[in-house]
Amino acid sequence: MKSRPPDGGVKWGIGDRALALFAPRIAARRYAARISIDNLRRGYEAARRGRGTEGWRTTGASSDAEIAVAGAVLRDRMRDLVRNAPMAAAAVQVLVNNIVGAGIQPRAASKSKTRNARVDAAWEQFSAAADAFGHTDFHGLTALAVREMIEGGDVFAIRRPLRAGVAPVPLQIEIKEADHLDDGRLLLREDGTRIKQGIEYDTAGRRLAYYLFPDHPGDVSSMFSGNSASVRVPADMVAHMFERQRVQSRGVPWGTPALRAIRDLDDWQMAELVRKKTEACMVGVVIGADEDEQSMAPKVTTAGGEDVEQFEPGMIAYARGTKDIKFNEPSSTSGVREWTMTQLYAVSAGFRVPYPMMTGDWSQSNFSSSRVGMNEFRRMIEQVQWHIVIPMFCQPIWDWFCEAAWTAGLIDSPTIPVEWAPQRFESINPLQDAQTDLLEVQAGISSMPQVIAKRGYSPQAVVAEQAAFLALTDSYGLKFSSDLRTGTAQAASGTAKSATGTADPAGQGDGAGDSGPTPDGEAPAPGASDTSKT
């Protein structure tokens, strides 16, 4: 007989009571464990087992074990959808456009301006000829690598040193897809080193080498070239870029959560299109057989008496012994747009791309909602740039470049610090954003180099260009309102204030401390006064 204790907890049976008489401590621990299990079951509904979760199949495998089984299939299906599904192709292109854009530009950041100028000049030479196949420059390689990472899960950049004299900087970069990795190679050595999914690790888990196929395994020519065996490539010759969603060694395609949704949407649209075409083929059927033809087999013919074997648009079929005609009535298509939009919302969420950017449909957005959505999307893009693309792809290539340029005698050190400047995001409200930048610089929250770098430009290059332009205008005796040396930028600031409705209409304020009411009778916004004077 079992009973329930006074506190209303788990059941307390005869065996428990007997154990409590001889070993109370063990009985107490046993009872406490039962209470903990019961609390967990009550606290996490998703962990319950029953009819509601009967079809929920999960696994406790590691991320590497799951990727080893499903990685190749996911890559193949993702690439198939990018080739054939418009939404998948658009989502990938939006991600590449925002992550890379025109390029992620490096700038040497040593303490010597002369050294920085020399390093930047050498980088320009290397960037123009960085592609080992000669198709594009470094920024084009970055865009290709990011696309491969999104479609295939990961990508490999291979360091290709050149002989002296072949190029100004004896270095080129080769991009290899994820399929080049021999992920079937597994080995556990006696010294503790191991090979897992084609990647060799030391005893501490650091990468020692990659086993890569010289030719793509799916290329027909590789079957006859004799390069079907993988080759060991040291880890310092490879830059492996992928997104880490768990503690894992390889990545998966970004659109993996949306693959089923895209496939189902395409199948549904195709089925709906076929149904509409079928309905449009048959305009009507002449029916109503005579009494003497009731026993004859049903037969449908054209007006000329030929048997109907396939339907064509605008067709009218005749049944044998007809006296009446019935016209086809196509079914309603209500709800198609709503259902399609719902599926596209799921697809955009799976790709982490805003719905309007993926579909081009901004009808459901206004200025405020689109700006909030873009801000969140840009945070994700910046995280990818600074946590994945720059440290896993751009920085290794910069280190290779510095070593190669130093070996060639172009720079005086094999290690040069660098600053990376991703392409700036286009402003949704340029005037407001420019005023915000100006106020932040004047308040000391930001520096002018930071504001310039945020726009994707080099502060040193902008200052040098500005100085050269001012020297040119001075030689012609020209003065512009944007010349900050003489404080004449006040006129430009006043023009900007007029555009926002905060300028002094009578022109009586001195612009420094004027806190009177605006023409609309409202007090000016903080910082709206003329702060361009020094």
XYZ file of C-alpha atoms in Angstrom:
534
model
C 0.000 0.000 0.000
C 1.304 3.422 -0.958
C 0.495 6.693 0.704
C 1.170 10.338 0.043
C 3.119 12.298 2.652
C 1.618 15.353 4.345
C 3.457 17.837 2.100
C 1.694 16.489 -0.999
C 4.941 15.371 -2.665
C 5.788 12.086 -4.361
C 4.328 8.796 -3.205
C 5.795 7.093 -0.120
C 5.573 3.280 -0.327
C 6.059 0.427 2.119
C 9.621 -0.135 0.917
C 10.446 3.503 1.536
C 9.109 3.368 5.067
C 11.044 0.173 5.783
C 14.248 1.711 4.413
C 13.685 4.759 6.598
C 13.700 2.573 9.717
C 17.109 1.005 9.026
C 18.876 3.660 6.886
C 17.179 7.026 7.321
C 19.927 8.986 5.539
C 19.735 6.817 2.433
C 15.942 7.039 2.493
C 16.144 10.824 2.774
C 18.488 11.141 -0.200
C 16.276 8.798 -2.206
C 13.180 10.804 -1.393
C 14.938 14.104 -2.190
C 15.984 12.745 -5.584
C 12.387 11.756 -6.319
C 11.176 15.223 -5.415
C 13.784 16.824 -7.716
C 12.743 14.611 -10.636
C 9.084 15.369 -10.001
C 9.794 19.115 -9.931
C 11.690 18.942 -13.201
C 8.830 17.116 -14.850
C 6.372 19.712 -13.639
C 8.682 22.660 -14.503
C 9.495 21.834 -18.145
C 6.411 20.987 -20.135
C 8.532 20.479 -23.276
C 10.346 17.626 -21.531
C 7.178 15.655 -20.821
C 6.601 12.392 -22.637
C 3.083 11.682 -23.792
C 0.667 11.993 -26.643
C 1.496 15.676 -27.149
C 5.192 14.956 -27.805
C 4.932 11.433 -29.123
C 6.286 12.329 -32.565
C 9.091 14.541 -31.242
C 12.317 12.715 -32.010
C 15.517 14.225 -30.592
C 19.145 13.200 -30.315
C 21.904 13.909 -27.851
C 24.656 13.644 -30.463
C 27.410 16.238 -30.679
C 27.298 18.908 -33.347
C 30.204 17.296 -35.201
C 28.412 13.930 -35.238
C 25.245 15.519 -36.629
C 27.132 17.513 -39.273
C 29.097 14.422 -40.321
C 25.825 12.661 -41.148
C 23.754 15.524 -42.575
C 26.310 18.064 -43.805
C 26.683 16.827 -47.390
C 22.913 16.452 -47.877
C 22.251 19.926 -46.488
C 24.835 21.458 -48.826
C 23.399 19.730 -51.884
C 19.825 20.712 -51.076
C 20.756 24.279 -50.236
C 22.621 24.739 -53.514
C 19.720 23.202 -55.435
C 17.307 25.711 -53.883
C 19.637 28.644 -54.570
C 19.812 27.562 -58.211
C 16.073 27.062 -58.646
C 14.116 28.839 -55.881
C 13.930 32.643 -56.310
C 13.477 33.352 -52.598
C 16.539 31.305 -51.625
C 18.655 33.050 -54.267
C 17.396 36.465 -53.108
C 18.072 35.719 -49.431
C 21.661 34.642 -50.117
C 22.297 37.701 -52.270
C 20.932 40.049 -49.590
C 23.240 38.522 -46.997
C 26.303 38.809 -49.248
C 25.411 42.390 -50.186
C 25.204 43.474 -46.563
C 28.045 41.434 -45.072
C 30.609 42.296 -47.757
C 29.133 44.867 -50.125
C 31.907 46.606 -52.008
C 34.488 45.109 -49.666
C 35.939 45.106 -46.151
C 38.870 47.501 -46.403
C 42.022 47.143 -44.241
C 44.242 50.015 -43.122
C 47.690 49.689 -41.591
C 47.578 50.976 -38.011
C 51.193 51.210 -36.872
C 52.545 54.274 -35.072
C 54.487 55.417 -38.155
C 52.536 57.248 -40.847
C 55.287 56.552 -43.368
C 55.164 52.830 -42.650
C 51.363 52.817 -42.880
C 51.469 54.498 -46.279
C 54.026 51.977 -47.529
C 52.010 49.008 -46.230
C 48.743 50.327 -47.682
C 50.408 50.813 -51.070
C 51.719 47.237 -50.992
C 48.265 45.982 -50.032
C 46.722 47.694 -53.038
C 49.154 45.831 -55.265
C 48.391 42.517 -53.594
C 44.611 43.046 -53.531
C 44.420 43.673 -57.272
C 46.013 40.286 -58.050
C 45.000 38.268 -54.960
C 42.884 35.713 -56.821
C 44.932 32.651 -57.756
C 42.668 32.139 -60.781
C 42.893 35.783 -61.869
C 39.150 36.472 -61.898
C 38.797 39.173 -59.233
C 40.544 41.044 -56.416
C 40.611 40.537 -52.646
C 37.149 42.046 -52.159
C 35.725 39.749 -54.813
C 37.327 36.789 -53.023
C 35.722 37.943 -49.775
C 32.282 38.081 -51.396
C 32.784 34.629 -52.924
C 33.963 33.177 -49.602
C 30.968 34.592 -47.722
C 28.594 33.222 -50.364
C 30.199 29.792 -50.092
C 29.916 29.923 -46.307
C 26.212 30.786 -46.503
C 25.411 28.148 -49.122
C 27.762 25.358 -48.059
C 28.308 25.992 -44.366
C 32.051 26.605 -44.549
C 34.779 27.619 -46.985
C 38.568 27.295 -47.197
C 41.052 29.970 -48.283
C 44.371 28.411 -49.300
C 47.644 30.327 -49.110
C 49.552 30.095 -52.414
C 53.115 31.538 -52.164
C 54.698 32.642 -55.448
C 58.269 32.745 -56.653
C 60.088 36.024 -56.248
C 59.566 38.325 -59.210
C 56.328 36.743 -60.405
C 54.236 39.415 -58.675
C 55.042 42.529 -56.573
C 53.720 40.658 -53.524
C 54.539 36.934 -53.940
C 51.217 35.645 -52.638
C 47.832 34.614 -54.008
C 44.691 33.124 -52.463
C 42.683 30.136 -53.684
C 39.104 29.536 -52.535
C 37.923 25.946 -52.073
C 34.395 24.782 -51.335
C 33.452 22.703 -48.306
C 33.319 19.572 -50.497
C 37.117 19.618 -50.875
C 37.569 18.519 -47.256
C 38.014 14.752 -46.927
C 35.525 14.419 -44.074
C 35.643 10.640 -44.264
C 39.206 10.524 -42.978
C 39.275 9.431 -39.311
C 42.282 8.371 -37.216
C 43.292 8.224 -33.550
C 47.044 7.962 -32.974
C 48.868 6.601 -29.960
C 50.488 9.983 -29.213
C 47.053 11.569 -28.667
C 46.784 13.396 -31.971
C 43.751 12.565 -34.065
C 42.067 13.181 -37.395
C 38.328 13.847 -37.337
C 36.280 14.711 -40.422
C 39.442 15.455 -42.388
C 40.893 17.871 -39.797
C 43.993 16.929 -37.809
C 44.226 18.024 -34.148
C 46.994 17.930 -31.569
C 46.542 16.698 -28.007
C 45.235 20.139 -26.915
C 42.594 20.268 -29.657
C 44.424 22.797 -31.832
C 44.283 22.294 -35.578
C 47.432 20.964 -37.209
C 46.368 20.286 -40.797
C 43.511 19.785 -43.239
C 43.139 16.887 -45.655
C 41.855 18.435 -48.882
C 41.112 17.022 -52.316
C 43.109 18.852 -55.023
C 40.083 18.684 -57.355
C 36.426 18.932 -56.460
C 35.086 15.407 -55.723
C 32.029 16.149 -57.839
C 34.038 17.197 -60.890
C 34.019 14.662 -63.705
C 37.617 15.436 -64.614
C 38.802 14.425 -61.127
C 37.941 10.810 -61.923
C 40.550 10.716 -64.678
C 43.149 13.162 -63.354
C 44.535 10.876 -60.660
C 43.943 13.486 -57.934
C 41.243 11.565 -56.116
C 43.331 11.184 -52.927
C 43.275 13.952 -50.331
C 46.462 15.891 -49.526
C 47.612 17.069 -46.105
C 47.774 20.872 -45.960
C 49.263 22.503 -42.822
C 46.803 24.578 -40.821
C 48.888 27.761 -41.186
C 48.252 27.552 -44.937
C 44.463 27.414 -44.566
C 41.857 29.938 -43.403
C 38.685 28.041 -42.495
C 35.586 30.247 -42.227
C 32.267 29.022 -40.819
C 29.655 30.055 -38.267
C 29.834 28.391 -34.864
C 26.349 27.845 -33.507
C 27.617 25.207 -31.073
C 31.056 23.941 -30.080
C 31.696 22.479 -33.503
C 34.434 21.974 -36.092
C 32.411 22.732 -39.248
C 29.400 24.768 -40.248
C 26.047 24.156 -41.904
C 24.222 26.188 -44.573
C 22.568 29.278 -43.159
C 19.164 28.527 -44.639
C 18.931 25.068 -43.068
C 15.858 25.908 -40.896
C 14.056 27.193 -44.005
C 14.874 24.416 -46.477
C 11.656 22.491 -45.864
C 9.562 25.656 -45.982
C 11.047 26.741 -49.330
C 10.641 23.286 -50.821
C 7.034 22.995 -49.657
C 6.255 26.484 -50.936
C 7.695 25.704 -54.370
C 5.799 22.412 -54.555
C 2.560 24.096 -53.521
C 2.992 26.883 -56.074
C 3.702 24.341 -58.808
C 0.655 22.276 -57.834
C -1.517 25.388 -57.795
C -0.185 26.424 -61.209
C -0.878 22.974 -62.706
C -4.382 23.003 -61.261
C -5.094 26.392 -62.807
C -3.711 25.316 -66.169
C -5.841 22.185 -66.079
C -8.960 24.165 -65.258
C -8.208 26.609 -68.062
C -7.817 23.814 -70.615
C -11.398 22.532 -70.472
C -13.940 25.236 -71.302
C -16.943 22.887 -71.356
C -18.295 19.408 -72.109
C -21.349 18.622 -74.214
C -23.269 15.875 -72.359
C -26.662 14.088 -72.279
C -26.652 10.712 -74.052
C -29.655 9.295 -76.043
C -31.617 6.341 -74.734
C -30.085 3.912 -77.211
C -26.544 4.935 -76.292
C -26.764 4.487 -72.541
C -25.020 1.140 -72.684
C -22.087 2.384 -74.708
C -18.769 3.065 -72.978
C -18.136 6.691 -72.057
C -16.154 8.465 -74.708
C -15.021 12.080 -75.171
C -14.156 13.419 -78.616
C -13.346 16.712 -80.309
C -15.710 18.478 -82.699
C -14.102 16.550 -85.558
C -14.741 13.200 -83.898
C -11.156 12.555 -82.755
C -10.577 10.984 -79.367
C -9.341 13.360 -76.665
C -6.028 12.176 -75.244
C -4.696 15.444 -73.845
C -6.182 18.773 -72.875
C -5.372 22.111 -74.476
C -6.310 25.681 -73.509
C -9.775 26.730 -74.652
C -10.854 23.192 -75.487
C -14.502 22.034 -75.792
C -15.020 18.267 -75.576
C -17.985 16.278 -76.873
C -19.523 13.270 -75.154
C -21.187 10.622 -77.342
C -24.921 11.215 -77.917
C -24.990 14.721 -76.396
C -27.917 17.056 -75.927
C -26.575 19.593 -73.386
C -23.403 21.526 -72.574
C -21.798 22.147 -69.209
C -19.197 24.878 -68.834
C -16.250 24.480 -66.490
C -16.179 26.784 -63.460
C -12.634 27.352 -62.090
C -12.358 27.150 -58.307
C -11.732 30.199 -56.145
C -8.190 31.326 -55.286
C -8.973 33.218 -52.099
C -6.347 33.026 -49.370
C -3.455 32.252 -51.692
C -1.681 35.555 -50.996
C -2.094 35.270 -47.222
C -0.802 31.711 -47.120
C 2.127 32.558 -49.390
C 3.104 35.526 -47.226
C 2.946 33.367 -44.099
C 5.326 30.854 -45.661
C 7.651 33.606 -46.840
C 7.786 35.006 -43.316
C 9.022 31.606 -42.155
C 11.589 31.484 -44.966
C 12.924 34.968 -44.184
C 13.207 34.068 -40.499
C 15.131 30.908 -41.370
C 17.610 32.914 -43.460
C 17.736 35.754 -40.891
C 16.800 38.251 -43.604
C 13.982 40.828 -43.231
C 10.918 39.849 -45.243
C 10.801 43.096 -47.306
C 14.472 42.787 -48.296
C 14.064 39.178 -49.412
C 10.803 39.633 -51.321
C 10.957 43.310 -52.326
C 7.472 43.739 -50.821
C 7.478 46.843 -48.607
C 3.693 47.226 -48.610
C 3.455 45.933 -45.038
C 6.070 48.354 -43.689
C 6.199 52.019 -42.808
C 9.200 54.233 -42.087
C 9.364 53.489 -38.368
C 8.895 49.736 -38.610
C 11.361 49.398 -41.475
C 13.962 51.387 -39.566
C 13.565 49.267 -36.430
C 13.818 46.091 -38.503
C 16.874 47.345 -40.351
C 18.624 48.259 -37.094
C 18.228 44.719 -35.780
C 19.356 43.242 -39.105
C 22.414 45.477 -39.121
C 23.371 44.348 -35.632
C 23.358 40.778 -36.888
C 25.429 41.770 -39.931
C 27.987 43.556 -37.765
C 28.253 40.526 -35.523
C 28.957 38.327 -38.562
C 31.512 40.796 -39.898
C 33.456 41.219 -36.673
C 33.082 37.718 -35.201
C 33.319 35.537 -38.317
C 34.468 37.163 -41.555
C 37.204 39.431 -40.235
C 38.875 37.093 -37.679
C 38.437 33.861 -39.668
C 39.100 35.098 -43.224
C 40.373 38.678 -43.527
C 42.879 38.682 -40.656
C 44.676 35.443 -41.663
C 45.053 36.751 -45.211
C 46.418 40.055 -43.870
C 49.002 38.139 -41.824
C 49.997 36.128 -44.902
C 50.282 39.347 -46.907
C 52.497 41.048 -44.333
C 54.872 38.095 -44.251
C 55.025 37.879 -48.056
C 55.511 41.648 -48.492
C 58.237 41.652 -45.846
C 59.978 38.750 -47.578
C 59.866 40.679 -50.858
C 61.371 43.764 -49.180
C 58.295 45.936 -49.652
C 57.729 46.589 -45.945
C 60.053 46.587 -42.943
C 58.197 44.213 -40.621
C 56.397 40.872 -41.019
C 53.719 41.883 -38.503
C 51.762 45.079 -39.005
C 48.677 45.981 -36.935
C 45.582 46.608 -38.991
C 42.192 48.271 -38.729
C 39.283 46.866 -40.729
C 36.544 49.055 -42.165
C 33.465 47.232 -43.485
C 31.285 49.033 -45.983
C 28.988 51.502 -44.269
C 25.254 50.994 -44.235
C 23.226 53.393 -46.327
C 21.451 55.894 -44.117
C 17.659 55.786 -43.989
C 17.540 59.427 -42.858
C 20.839 61.000 -44.031
C 20.215 64.487 -42.633
C 19.286 63.266 -39.171
C 22.193 60.814 -39.037
C 24.670 63.481 -40.169
C 23.451 65.852 -37.462
C 23.771 63.081 -34.877
C 27.367 62.407 -35.944
C 28.170 66.120 -35.756
C 26.744 66.459 -32.249
C 28.571 63.333 -31.042
C 31.910 64.653 -32.330
C 31.347 68.076 -30.779
C 30.334 66.509 -27.475
C 33.403 64.273 -27.444
C 31.398 61.048 -27.549
C 32.952 60.087 -30.891
C 36.063 61.196 -32.746
C 36.211 62.425 -36.302
C 38.307 59.409 -37.417
C 35.654 57.091 -35.986
C 32.882 58.872 -37.888
C 34.895 58.789 -41.118
C 35.790 55.113 -40.672
C 32.134 54.271 -40.003
C 31.376 55.460 -43.521
C 33.957 53.104 -44.978
C 36.648 55.692 -45.694
C 40.214 56.041 -44.459
C 40.592 59.028 -42.088
C 44.160 59.581 -43.292
C 43.090 59.526 -46.930
C 40.193 61.915 -46.276
C 42.416 64.385 -44.413
C 45.094 64.242 -47.114
C 42.507 64.753 -49.853
C 40.898 67.621 -47.956
C 44.273 69.318 -47.408
C 45.157 68.985 -51.093
C 41.783 70.400 -52.118
C 42.071 73.378 -49.731
C 45.561 74.114 -51.019
C 44.193 74.088 -54.564
C 41.298 76.408 -53.725
C 43.658 78.765 -51.869
C 45.857 79.010 -54.957
C 42.834 80.294 -56.890
C 41.640 82.546 -54.081
C 38.393 80.645 -53.602
C 36.494 80.339 -50.342
C 33.700 77.904 -49.520
C 31.236 77.807 -46.647
C 32.492 74.313 -45.814
C 36.007 75.620 -45.011
C 36.299 74.752 -41.311
C 39.609 76.617 -40.919
C 37.951 80.035 -40.802
C 34.717 79.114 -39.064
C 32.703 79.968 -42.173
C 30.886 76.651 -41.906
C 28.294 78.601 -39.899
C 26.347 79.284 -43.073
C 26.157 75.590 -43.911
C 25.054 74.816 -40.358
C 22.372 77.461 -40.582
C 21.111 75.913 -43.808
C 20.849 72.529 -42.133
C 18.993 74.092 -39.209
C 16.568 75.740 -41.574
C 15.797 72.372 -43.084
C 14.829 71.058 -39.647
C 12.828 74.136 -38.674
C 15.101 75.285 -35.809
C 16.863 78.236 -37.409
C 16.389 81.815 -36.150
C 13.988 83.366 -38.724
C 14.880 86.933 -37.835
C 18.605 86.322 -37.924
C 19.022 88.101 -34.579
C 20.501 85.252 -32.498
C 24.246 84.898 -32.298
C 23.952 81.112 -32.596
C 25.679 80.419 -29.276
C 23.184 80.046 -26.504
C 20.046 81.190 -28.336
C 17.323 79.315 -26.496
C 14.325 81.328 -27.637
C 11.201 79.756 -29.101
C 11.135 78.468 -32.636
C 8.698 79.766 -35.290
C 6.367 76.943 -34.242
C 6.357 78.203 -30.642
C 8.356 75.259 -29.343
C 11.675 75.321 -27.568
C 14.575 74.152 -29.738
C 15.785 70.597 -29.291
C 18.905 70.101 -27.161
C 21.960 70.727 -29.261
C 19.946 72.388 -32.041
C 21.682 75.748 -31.630
C 24.553 76.753 -33.915
C 27.571 74.902 -32.541
C 29.839 75.327 -35.551
C 31.681 78.328 -34.078
C 34.907 77.766 -32.224
